[in-house]
mmCIF file of C-alpha atoms and ligand atoms in Angstrom:
data_model
loop_
_atom_site.group_PDB
_atom_site.id
_atom_site.type_symbol
_atom_site.label_atom_id
_atom_site.label_comp_id
_atom_site.label_asym_id
_atom_site.label_seq_id
_atom_site.Cartn_x
_atom_site.Cartn_y
_atom_site.Cartn_z
ATOM 1 C CA MET A 434 0.000 0.000 0.000
ATOM 2 C CA GLN A 435 1.212 3.494 -0.836
ATOM 3 C CA GLN A 436 2.952 5.289 2.013
ATOM 4 C CA ALA A 437 1.753 8.882 1.928
ATOM 5 C CA SER A 438 3.826 11.701 3.398
ATOM 6 C CA HIS A 439 1.053 14.170 2.685
ATOM 7 C CA ILE A 440 -2.485 14.199 1.368
ATOM 8 C CA LEU A 441 -2.593 16.584 -1.597
ATOM 9 C CA LEU A 442 -5.764 18.106 -2.998
ATOM 10 C CA ILE A 443 -5.744 19.170 -6.640
ATOM 11 C CA GLY A 444 -8.515 20.461 -8.900
ATOM 12 C CA PRO A 445 -9.935 23.593 -10.436
ATOM 13 C CA MET A 446 -11.047 26.847 -8.839
ATOM 14 C CA GLY A 447 -14.196 26.393 -6.783
ATOM 15 C CA SER A 448 -13.804 22.642 -6.364
ATOM 16 C CA GLY A 449 -13.488 23.069 -2.580
ATOM 17 C CA LYS A 450 -9.815 22.272 -2.013
ATOM 18 C CA SER A 451 -9.374 24.674 0.892
ATOM 19 C CA THR A 452 -12.618 24.006 2.764
ATOM 20 C CA LEU A 453 -12.484 20.255 2.271
ATOM 21 C CA GLY A 454 -8.780 20.266 3.116
ATOM 22 C CA GLN A 455 -9.396 21.939 6.463
ATOM 23 C CA ALA A 456 -12.239 19.577 7.326
ATOM 24 C CA LEU A 457 -10.253 16.504 6.275
ATOM 25 C CA ALA A 458 -7.132 17.569 8.170
ATOM 26 C CA ALA A 459 -9.203 17.999 11.334
ATOM 27 C CA ARG A 460 -10.701 14.528 10.958
ATOM 28 C CA LEU A 461 -7.330 12.893 10.259
ATOM 29 C CA GLY A 462 -5.527 14.787 13.019
ATOM 30 C CA LEU A 463 -3.094 16.312 10.515
ATOM 31 C CA GLY A 464 -1.945 19.836 9.856
ATOM 32 C CA PHE A 465 -3.418 21.830 7.007
ATOM 33 C CA ILE A 466 -1.482 23.909 4.475
ATOM 34 C CA ASP A 467 -3.047 26.110 1.802
ATOM 35 C CA VAL A 468 -0.417 26.868 -0.829
ATOM 36 C CA ASP A 469 -2.157 30.047 -2.032
ATOM 37 C CA ALA A 470 -2.417 31.316 1.549
ATOM 38 C CA ARG A 471 1.317 30.671 1.976
ATOM 39 C CA ILE A 472 2.077 32.767 -1.117
ATOM 40 C CA VAL A 473 -0.071 35.615 0.202
ATOM 41 C CA ALA A 474 1.573 35.398 3.639
ATOM 42 C CA ALA A 475 5.093 35.334 2.168
ATOM 43 C CA THR A 476 4.574 38.332 -0.109
ATOM 44 C CA GLY A 477 2.108 40.367 1.926
ATOM 45 C CA LEU A 478 0.213 40.788 -1.352
ATOM 46 C CA SER A 479 -3.127 39.457 -2.568
ATOM 47 C CA ILE A 480 -3.076 37.053 -5.500
ATOM 48 C CA PRO A 481 -4.524 39.686 -7.868
ATOM 49 C CA ALA A 482 -1.798 42.111 -6.710
ATOM 50 C CA ILE A 483 0.911 39.521 -7.433
ATOM 51 C CA PHE A 484 -0.509 38.909 -10.929
ATOM 52 C CA GLU A 485 -0.617 42.674 -11.447
ATOM 53 C CA ALA A 486 2.958 43.268 -10.281
ATOM 54 C CA GLU A 487 4.709 40.160 -11.611
ATOM 55 C CA GLY A 488 2.383 38.619 -14.171
ATOM 56 C CA GLU A 489 1.209 35.028 -14.114
ATOM 57 C CA ALA A 490 4.818 33.823 -14.556
ATOM 58 C CA GLY A 491 5.845 35.548 -11.326
ATOM 59 C CA PHE A 492 2.917 33.996 -9.496
ATOM 60 C CA ARG A 493 3.784 30.543 -10.879
ATOM 61 C CA SER A 494 7.356 30.682 -9.656
ATOM 62 C CA ARG A 495 6.161 31.744 -6.195
ATOM 63 C CA GLU A 496 3.653 28.893 -6.328
ATOM 64 C CA THR A 497 6.386 26.327 -7.020
ATOM 65 C CA ALA A 498 8.531 27.697 -4.187
ATOM 66 C CA ALA A 499 5.593 27.587 -1.748
ATOM 67 C CA LEU A 500 4.674 24.044 -2.793
ATOM 68 C CA LEU A 501 8.229 22.714 -2.420
ATOM 69 C CA ALA A 502 8.548 24.366 0.997
ATOM 70 C CA ALA A 503 5.211 22.901 2.126
ATOM 71 C CA LEU A 504 6.275 19.410 1.071
ATOM 72 C CA GLN A 505 9.280 19.651 3.425
ATOM 73 C CA GLU A 506 7.016 20.180 6.423
ATOM 74 C CA PRO A 507 5.540 17.496 8.685
ATOM 75 C CA PRO A 508 2.695 15.427 7.188
ATOM 76 C CA ALA A 509 -0.298 17.553 6.302
ATOM 77 C CA VAL A 510 -3.311 17.886 4.092
ATOM 78 C CA ILE A 511 -2.184 20.341 1.405
ATOM 79 C CA ALA A 512 -4.640 22.364 -0.702
ATOM 80 C CA THR A 513 -3.071 23.553 -3.950
ATOM 81 C CA GLY A 514 -4.123 26.221 -6.465
ATOM 82 C CA GLY A 515 -5.954 25.153 -9.614
ATOM 83 C CA GLY A 516 -2.955 25.799 -11.870
ATOM 84 C CA ILE A 517 -0.382 23.899 -9.818
ATOM 85 C CA VAL A 518 -0.475 20.982 -12.261
ATOM 86 C CA LEU A 519 0.791 23.117 -15.162
ATOM 87 C CA ALA A 520 4.483 22.867 -14.239
ATOM 88 C CA ASP A 521 6.306 19.557 -14.710
ATOM 89 C CA ALA A 522 8.355 20.218 -11.569
ATOM 90 C CA ASN A 523 5.202 20.661 -9.479
ATOM 91 C CA ARG A 524 3.651 17.465 -10.802
ATOM 92 C CA GLU A 525 6.815 15.471 -10.121
ATOM 93 C CA ALA A 526 7.078 16.840 -6.594
ATOM 94 C CA ILE A 527 3.398 16.168 -5.886
ATOM 95 C CA ARG A 528 3.582 12.630 -7.255
ATOM 96 C CA ALA A 529 6.554 11.842 -5.017
ATOM 97 C CA ALA A 530 5.035 13.475 -1.947
ATOM 98 C CA GLY A 531 1.963 11.522 -1.112
ATOM 99 C CA PHE A 532 -1.602 10.565 -1.889
ATOM 100 C CA VAL A 533 -3.257 12.842 -4.442
ATOM 101 C CA ILE A 534 -6.998 13.518 -4.541
ATOM 102 C CA TYR A 535 -8.525 15.249 -7.557
ATOM 103 C CA LEU A 536 -11.614 17.240 -6.622
ATOM 104 C CA HIS A 537 -13.845 17.266 -9.658
ATOM 105 C CA ILE A 538 -16.667 19.810 -9.934
ATOM 106 C CA HIS A 539 -19.537 20.111 -12.390
ATOM 107 C CA PRO A 540 -19.087 23.266 -14.519
ATOM 108 C CA ASP A 541 -22.496 24.744 -13.556
ATOM 109 C CA GLU A 542 -21.806 24.349 -9.852
ATOM 110 C CA GLN A 543 -18.254 25.657 -10.314
ATOM 111 C CA LEU A 544 -19.539 28.804 -12.011
ATOM 112 C CA ARG A 545 -22.130 29.285 -9.266
ATOM 113 C CA ARG A 546 -19.399 29.072 -6.605
ATOM 114 C CA VAL A 547 -16.845 31.381 -8.195
ATOM 115 C CA ALA A 548 -19.138 33.909 -9.897
ATOM 116 C CA GLY A 549 -18.303 37.464 -8.865
ATOM 117 C CA ASP A 550 -15.097 36.409 -7.098
ATOM 118 C CA HIS A 551 -12.518 39.164 -7.506
ATOM 119 C CA ASN A 552 -9.709 37.250 -5.840
ATOM 120 C CA ARG A 553 -9.054 35.026 -8.878
ATOM 121 C CA PRO A 554 -7.331 37.043 -11.601
ATOM 122 C CA LEU A 555 -7.790 34.378 -14.279
ATOM 123 C CA LEU A 556 -11.552 34.901 -13.914
ATOM 124 C CA ASP A 557 -11.302 38.632 -14.487
ATOM 125 C CA HIS A 558 -12.674 37.921 -17.947
ATOM 126 C CA ALA A 559 -15.654 38.926 -20.086
ATOM 127 C CA ASP A 560 -16.738 35.293 -20.391
ATOM 128 C CA PRO A 561 -15.934 33.511 -17.113
ATOM 129 C CA ALA A 562 -17.818 30.346 -18.100
ATOM 130 C CA GLY A 563 -15.827 30.070 -21.324
ATOM 131 C CA GLN A 564 -12.599 30.799 -19.470
ATOM 132 C CA LEU A 565 -13.315 28.090 -16.884
ATOM 133 C CA ALA A 566 -14.102 25.623 -19.686
ATOM 134 C CA ARG A 567 -10.847 26.436 -21.500
ATOM 135 C CA LEU A 568 -8.788 26.055 -18.329
ATOM 136 C CA GLN A 569 -10.506 22.767 -17.531
ATOM 137 C CA ALA A 570 -9.938 21.385 -21.053
ATOM 138 C CA GLN A 571 -6.227 22.101 -20.667
ATOM 139 C CA ARG A 572 -5.880 20.875 -17.096
ATOM 140 C CA GLU A 573 -8.301 17.978 -16.741
ATOM 141 C CA PRO A 574 -5.878 15.423 -18.294
ATOM 142 C CA LEU A 575 -3.163 16.625 -15.914
ATOM 143 C CA TYR A 576 -5.430 16.328 -12.869
ATOM 144 C CA ARG A 577 -6.541 12.847 -13.938
ATOM 145 C CA ALA A 578 -3.006 11.616 -14.618
ATOM 146 C CA LEU A 579 -1.759 12.800 -11.235
ATOM 147 C CA ALA A 580 -4.644 11.625 -9.087
ATOM 148 C CA ASP A 581 -4.690 8.498 -6.948
ATOM 149 C CA LEU A 582 -8.371 9.131 -6.291
ATOM 150 C CA THR A 583 -11.024 11.338 -7.921
ATOM 151 C CA VAL A 584 -13.945 12.688 -5.923
ATOM 152 C CA ASP A 585 -16.859 14.736 -7.262
ATOM 153 C CA THR A 586 -17.548 17.665 -4.965
ATOM 154 C CA SER A 587 -20.555 19.111 -6.811
ATOM 155 C CA ALA A 588 -23.357 17.707 -4.684
ATOM 156 C CA GLN A 589 -21.983 17.287 -1.153
ATOM 157 C CA THR A 590 -20.796 19.619 1.558
ATOM 158 C CA SER A 591 -17.145 19.681 2.557
ATOM 159 C CA GLU A 592 -18.068 18.110 5.901
ATOM 160 C CA GLN A 593 -19.877 15.217 4.198
ATOM 161 C CA LEU A 594 -16.973 14.654 1.831
ATOM 162 C CA ALA A 595 -14.400 14.881 4.620
ATOM 163 C CA ALA A 596 -16.300 12.318 6.686
ATOM 164 C CA ALA A 597 -16.499 9.903 3.750
ATOM 165 C CA LEU A 598 -12.838 10.374 2.846
ATOM 166 C CA ALA A 599 -11.647 9.940 6.419
ATOM 167 C CA LEU A 600 -13.315 6.505 6.404
ATOM 168 C CA ARG A 601 -12.064 5.555 2.968
ATOM 169 C CA LEU A 602 -8.472 6.776 2.976
ATOM 170 C CA PRO A 603 -7.076 4.229 5.447
ATOM 171 C CA GLN A 604 -8.046 1.505 2.952
ATOM 172 C CA LEU A 605 -6.293 3.287 0.086
ATOM 173 C CA CYS A 606 -2.981 4.447 1.548
ATOM 174 C CA ASP A 607 -0.864 4.346 4.656
ATOM 175 C CA LEU A 608 -1.784 7.677 6.109
ATOM 176 C CA PRO A 609 0.929 10.152 7.087
ATOM 177 C CA GLY A 610 2.502 9.570 10.439
ATOM 178 C CA LYS A 611 1.663 5.855 10.522
ATOM 179 C CA GLN A 612 4.206 3.082 10.001
ATOM 180 C CA ALA A 613 4.066 1.364 6.601
ATOM 181 C CA ARG A 614 2.619 -2.123 6.864
ATOM 182 C CA PRO A 615 4.998 -4.875 5.752
HETATM 183 C C1 S3P B 2005 -5.481 29.607 -10.088
HETATM 184 C C2 S3P B 2005 -6.242 29.207 -9.040
HETATM 185 C C3 S3P B 2005 -6.255 29.898 -7.751
HETATM 186 C C4 S3P B 2005 -4.947 30.685 -7.542
HETATM 187 C C5 S3P B 2005 -4.669 31.562 -8.716
HETATM 188 C C6 S3P B 2005 -4.545 30.773 -10.028
HETATM 189 C C7 S3P B 2005 -5.545 28.830 -11.348
HETATM 190 O O1 S3P B 2005 -6.419 28.961 -6.681
HETATM 191 O O2 S3P B 2005 -3.877 29.804 -7.351
HETATM 192 O O3 S3P B 2005 -5.717 32.511 -8.819
HETATM 193 O O4 S3P B 2005 -4.612 28.946 -12.173
HETATM 194 O O5 S3P B 2005 -6.513 28.055 -11.523
HETATM 195 P P1 S3P B 2005 -7.818 28.183 -6.388
HETATM 196 O O6 S3P B 2005 -7.827 26.969 -7.271
HETATM 197 O O7 S3P B 2005 -7.703 27.822 -4.943
HETATM 198 O O8 S3P B 2005 -8.913 29.138 -6.679
#
């Protein structure tokens, strides 16, 4: 069985990575790390301000640095940003670091959740639905290829999903902090 150093949550904007991550970490007795929150804390800038000052490329290099630093920390549930899968280096590091859960979300529900959100610069767009669809078409194969488990988050609350995952995960991987079984 796979020995997981961390539980990593990947998936698009609005799929619930941060809220589910917090709920799951509490149930598993693990720490919780939000990579986007780490970037904001390290820079003292909001994500839109980082995009404005440094462009998406600047944000992406900060994202890689925050991810790699998080992976060095004690076992945790780690919520990533939707674009973390774009860089080869991020995918390699994530694959080596633990058990990866792809949070899938139905496009209608995703749009409902993120509509009017001004904290996501990639959605500052005349056609947010089209933009989300384009991003998903590009990223979905990357999410799928990286995931050990895919969960649809469209129809359940984060608490419901966290409860179900906390029961299921011990059958799928050796959870962080536990000894690997022979
Ligand atoms: C991004 C998603 C955001 C954040 C940034 C870029 C993306 O995180 O990292 O705005 O490229 O999809 P969430 O997925 O937590 O919204």
